[in-house]
XYZ file of C-alpha atoms in Angstrom:
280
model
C 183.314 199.333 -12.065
C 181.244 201.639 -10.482
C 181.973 203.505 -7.047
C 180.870 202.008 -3.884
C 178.212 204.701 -2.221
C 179.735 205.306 1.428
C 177.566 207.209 4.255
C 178.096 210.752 4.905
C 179.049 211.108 8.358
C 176.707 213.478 10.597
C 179.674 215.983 11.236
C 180.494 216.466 7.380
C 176.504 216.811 6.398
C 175.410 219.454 4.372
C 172.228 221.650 5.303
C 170.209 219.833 2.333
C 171.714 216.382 4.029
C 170.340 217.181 6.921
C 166.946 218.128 5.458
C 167.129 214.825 3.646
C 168.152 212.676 6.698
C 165.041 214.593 8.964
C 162.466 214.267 5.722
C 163.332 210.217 6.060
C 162.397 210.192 9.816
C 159.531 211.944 9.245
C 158.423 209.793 6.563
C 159.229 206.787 8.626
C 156.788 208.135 11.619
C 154.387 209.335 9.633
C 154.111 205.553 8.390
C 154.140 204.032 12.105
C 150.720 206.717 12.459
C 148.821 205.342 9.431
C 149.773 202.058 9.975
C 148.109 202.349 14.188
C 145.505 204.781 12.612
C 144.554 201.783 10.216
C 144.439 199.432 12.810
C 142.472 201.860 15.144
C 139.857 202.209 12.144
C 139.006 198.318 11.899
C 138.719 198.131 15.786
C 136.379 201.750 15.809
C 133.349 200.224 17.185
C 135.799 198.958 20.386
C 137.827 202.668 20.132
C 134.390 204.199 20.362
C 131.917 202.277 22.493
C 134.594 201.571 25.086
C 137.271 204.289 24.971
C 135.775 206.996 23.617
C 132.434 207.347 24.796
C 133.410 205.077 27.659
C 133.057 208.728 29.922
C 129.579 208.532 29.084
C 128.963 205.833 31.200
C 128.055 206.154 34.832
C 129.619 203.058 35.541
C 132.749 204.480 34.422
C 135.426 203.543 37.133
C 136.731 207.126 37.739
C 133.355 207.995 38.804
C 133.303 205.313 41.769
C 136.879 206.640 42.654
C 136.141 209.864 42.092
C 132.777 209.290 44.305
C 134.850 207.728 47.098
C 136.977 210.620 47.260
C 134.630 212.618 47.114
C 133.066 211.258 50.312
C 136.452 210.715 52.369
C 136.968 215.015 52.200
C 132.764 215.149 52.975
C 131.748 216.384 49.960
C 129.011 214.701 47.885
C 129.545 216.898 44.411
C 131.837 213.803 43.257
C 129.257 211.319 42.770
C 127.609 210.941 39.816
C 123.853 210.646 40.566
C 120.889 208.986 38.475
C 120.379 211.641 35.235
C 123.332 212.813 35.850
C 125.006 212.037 32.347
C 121.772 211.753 30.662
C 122.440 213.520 27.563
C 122.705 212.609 23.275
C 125.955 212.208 21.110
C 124.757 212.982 18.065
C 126.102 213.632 14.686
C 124.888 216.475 12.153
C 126.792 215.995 9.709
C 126.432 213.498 6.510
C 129.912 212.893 6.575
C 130.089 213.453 10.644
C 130.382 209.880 11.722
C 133.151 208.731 8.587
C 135.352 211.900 9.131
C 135.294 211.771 13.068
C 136.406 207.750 12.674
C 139.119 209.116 10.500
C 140.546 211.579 12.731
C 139.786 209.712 15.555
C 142.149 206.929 14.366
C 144.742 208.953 13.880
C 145.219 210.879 17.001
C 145.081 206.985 18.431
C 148.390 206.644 15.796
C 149.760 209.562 17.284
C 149.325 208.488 20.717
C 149.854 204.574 21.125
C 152.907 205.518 18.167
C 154.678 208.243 20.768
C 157.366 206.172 21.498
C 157.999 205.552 18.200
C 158.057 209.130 17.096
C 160.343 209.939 20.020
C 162.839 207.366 18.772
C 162.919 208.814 15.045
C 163.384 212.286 16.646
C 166.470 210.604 19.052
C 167.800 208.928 16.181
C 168.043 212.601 13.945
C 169.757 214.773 17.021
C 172.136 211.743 18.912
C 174.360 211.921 16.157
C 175.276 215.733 17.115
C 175.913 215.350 20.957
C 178.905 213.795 22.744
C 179.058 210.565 23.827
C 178.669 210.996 27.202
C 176.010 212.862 26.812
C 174.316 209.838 24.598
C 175.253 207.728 27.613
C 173.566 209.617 30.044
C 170.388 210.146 27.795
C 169.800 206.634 26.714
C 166.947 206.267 28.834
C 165.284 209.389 27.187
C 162.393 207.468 25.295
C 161.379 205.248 27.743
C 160.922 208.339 30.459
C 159.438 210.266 27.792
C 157.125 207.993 26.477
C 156.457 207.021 30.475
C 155.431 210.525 31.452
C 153.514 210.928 28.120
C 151.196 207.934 29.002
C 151.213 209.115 32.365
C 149.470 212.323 31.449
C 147.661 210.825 28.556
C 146.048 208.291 31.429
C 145.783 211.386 33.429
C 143.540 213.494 31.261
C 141.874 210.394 30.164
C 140.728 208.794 33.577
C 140.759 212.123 35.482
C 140.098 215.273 33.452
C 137.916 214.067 31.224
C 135.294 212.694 33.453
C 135.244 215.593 35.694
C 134.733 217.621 32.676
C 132.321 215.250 31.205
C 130.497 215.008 34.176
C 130.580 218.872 35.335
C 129.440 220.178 31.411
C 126.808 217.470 31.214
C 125.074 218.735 34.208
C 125.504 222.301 33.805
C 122.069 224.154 32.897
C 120.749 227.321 32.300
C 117.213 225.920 32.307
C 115.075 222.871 32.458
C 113.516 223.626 29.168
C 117.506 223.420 27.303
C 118.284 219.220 26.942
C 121.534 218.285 26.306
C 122.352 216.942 22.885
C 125.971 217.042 22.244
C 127.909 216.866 18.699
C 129.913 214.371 17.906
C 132.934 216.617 16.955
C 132.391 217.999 20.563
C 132.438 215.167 22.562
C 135.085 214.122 20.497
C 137.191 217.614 20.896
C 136.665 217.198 24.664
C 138.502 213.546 25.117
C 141.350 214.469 22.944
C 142.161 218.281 23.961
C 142.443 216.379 27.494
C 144.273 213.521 26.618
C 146.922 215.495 24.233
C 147.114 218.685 26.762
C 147.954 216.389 29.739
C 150.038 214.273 27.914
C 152.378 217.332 26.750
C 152.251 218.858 30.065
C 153.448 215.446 31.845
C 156.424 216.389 29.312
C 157.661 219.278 31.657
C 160.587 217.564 33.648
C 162.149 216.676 30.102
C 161.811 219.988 28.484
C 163.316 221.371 31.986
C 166.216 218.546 31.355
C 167.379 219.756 27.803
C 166.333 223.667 28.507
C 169.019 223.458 31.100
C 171.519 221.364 29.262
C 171.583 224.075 27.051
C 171.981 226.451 29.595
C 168.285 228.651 28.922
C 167.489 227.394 32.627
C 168.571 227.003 35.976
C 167.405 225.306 39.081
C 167.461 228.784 41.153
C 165.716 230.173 38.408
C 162.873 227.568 38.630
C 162.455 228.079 42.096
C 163.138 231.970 42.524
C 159.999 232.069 40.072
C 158.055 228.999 41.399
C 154.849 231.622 42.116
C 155.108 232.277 38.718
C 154.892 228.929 37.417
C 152.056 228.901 40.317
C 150.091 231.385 38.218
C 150.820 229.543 35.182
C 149.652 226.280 35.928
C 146.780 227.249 37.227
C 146.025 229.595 34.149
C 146.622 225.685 32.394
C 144.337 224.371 34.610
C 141.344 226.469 34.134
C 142.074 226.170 30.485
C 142.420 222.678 29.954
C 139.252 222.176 32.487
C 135.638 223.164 32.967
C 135.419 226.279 35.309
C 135.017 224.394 38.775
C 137.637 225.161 41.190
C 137.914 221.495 42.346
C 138.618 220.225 39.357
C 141.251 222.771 38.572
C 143.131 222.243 41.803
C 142.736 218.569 40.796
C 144.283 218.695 38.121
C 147.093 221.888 39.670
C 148.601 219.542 42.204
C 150.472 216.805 39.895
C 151.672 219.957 37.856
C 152.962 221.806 40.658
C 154.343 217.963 41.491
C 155.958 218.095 37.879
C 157.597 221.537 38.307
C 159.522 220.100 41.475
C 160.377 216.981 40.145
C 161.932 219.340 37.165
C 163.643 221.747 39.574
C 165.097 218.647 40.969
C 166.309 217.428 37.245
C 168.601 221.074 36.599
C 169.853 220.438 39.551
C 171.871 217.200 38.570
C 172.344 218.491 35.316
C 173.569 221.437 36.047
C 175.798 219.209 38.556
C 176.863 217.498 35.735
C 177.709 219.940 33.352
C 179.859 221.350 36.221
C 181.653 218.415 36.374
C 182.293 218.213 32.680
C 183.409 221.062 32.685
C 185.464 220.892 35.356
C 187.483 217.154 33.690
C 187.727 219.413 30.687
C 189.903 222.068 32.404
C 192.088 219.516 33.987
């Protein structure tokens, strides 16, 4: 009679178990992308006309808000005026259309399928903390996921249209008309989308760098000019040279970094406490 095959428990798991047991959620993820990528592909005349090129568009609805702002603080540099995004997407490429759909589709995997990643990625390190600490980190993939598509939104509805809007009218002469590549255009929507999305990840990489004990909240704020520096060094990067839109796009960092000083504070509370029940 043959042997009944029995789990190998996460604490007795060799290194190659390990690799076997990650390889499986990374299979598994990698098959949640295709299968949203796939989906994303039929639908690429809705991803495109609408989401993608929907900056294009002066009736975009950041441009009204924008615009309104704009007008409440007295300046008139917010508005988009007739012209104004009157440029070409065009392709150059025989295969330029085909491969940008395919690519295209699967950064949309990669970002409506987030929360699914996350959960593969929880489900490969819960096994190695304590169970209190599994307790207290149960909410991790909806925050995650939360702040993701809060900076995805972000870079979608805010930095991408102010970039859109500031590169399209940008000229070095009258004689120079705007004709942009697909790739380009393309390049544009998703460096913003993915960038803001990963920085909106700050107050959980501040979490589980001070759970591990790399950071402290009077660290964080004993350098807070130096995360001043830093985020606007992201700022100018991840945006077209216009000081507006870089302080824009500064003030929910900055608003990020305090929320995260915040967050080592109760952890490190926490672990204190721990620590303390443990000596008892």
């Amino acid at each position: 009679m043959a042997a009944k095959k029995t789990k190998t428990p996460q604490s007795e798991m060799s290194f190659l178990d390990h690799l076997e047991e990650l390889r499986w959620h990374l299979i598994r993820s990698t098959i949640a992308v295709l299968v949203i990528a796939t989906v994303a592909f039929v639908f690429r005349k809705f991803l495109f006309d609408v989401i993608i090129f929907g900056p294009k568009d002066a009736d975009f609805i950041s441009y009204d808000i924008l615009c309104r702002i704009s007008n409440l603080v007295g300046m008139e540099k917010g508005c988009i005026g007739e012209g104004d995004l009157d440029f070409i997407v065009q392709s150059r490429k025989v295969a330029g259309q085909f491969n940008a759909a395919i690519w295209t589709s699967i950064t949309a995997g990669v970002v409506v399928g987030f929360p699914y990643i996350l959960y593969e990625f929880w489900k490969f390190i819960s096994p190695g903390l304590y169970d209190n600490e599994r307790k207290t980190s149960r909410g991790f993939i909806f925050i995650a996921s939360l702040l993701f598509f809060m900076g995805a939104f972000f870079g979608y509805y805010v930095i991408t249209p102010l970039s859109v809007n500031f590169l399209a009218g940008f000229k070095i002469s009258e004689i120079i008309q705007n004709e942009f590549d697909i790739d380009s255009f393309i390049s544009l929507v998703r460096s913003s989308v993915l960038a803001a999305g990963i920085i909106f990840e700050l107050p959980i990489i501040i979490y589980f760098l001070t759970k591990i004990g790399l950071v402290t909240p009077e660290f964080l704020r004993k350098n807070r000019k130096y995360a001043l520096v830093i985020v606007l060094i992201l700022s100018a990067i991840i945006t077209p040279p216009d000081i507006s839109t870089q302080v824009i796009v500064a003030v929910p960092i900055l608003i990020l970094y305090e929320v995260s000083i915040i967050i080592s504070r109760i952890v490190l509370k926490r672990e204190e406490k721990r620590a303390k029940r443990q000596m008892a």
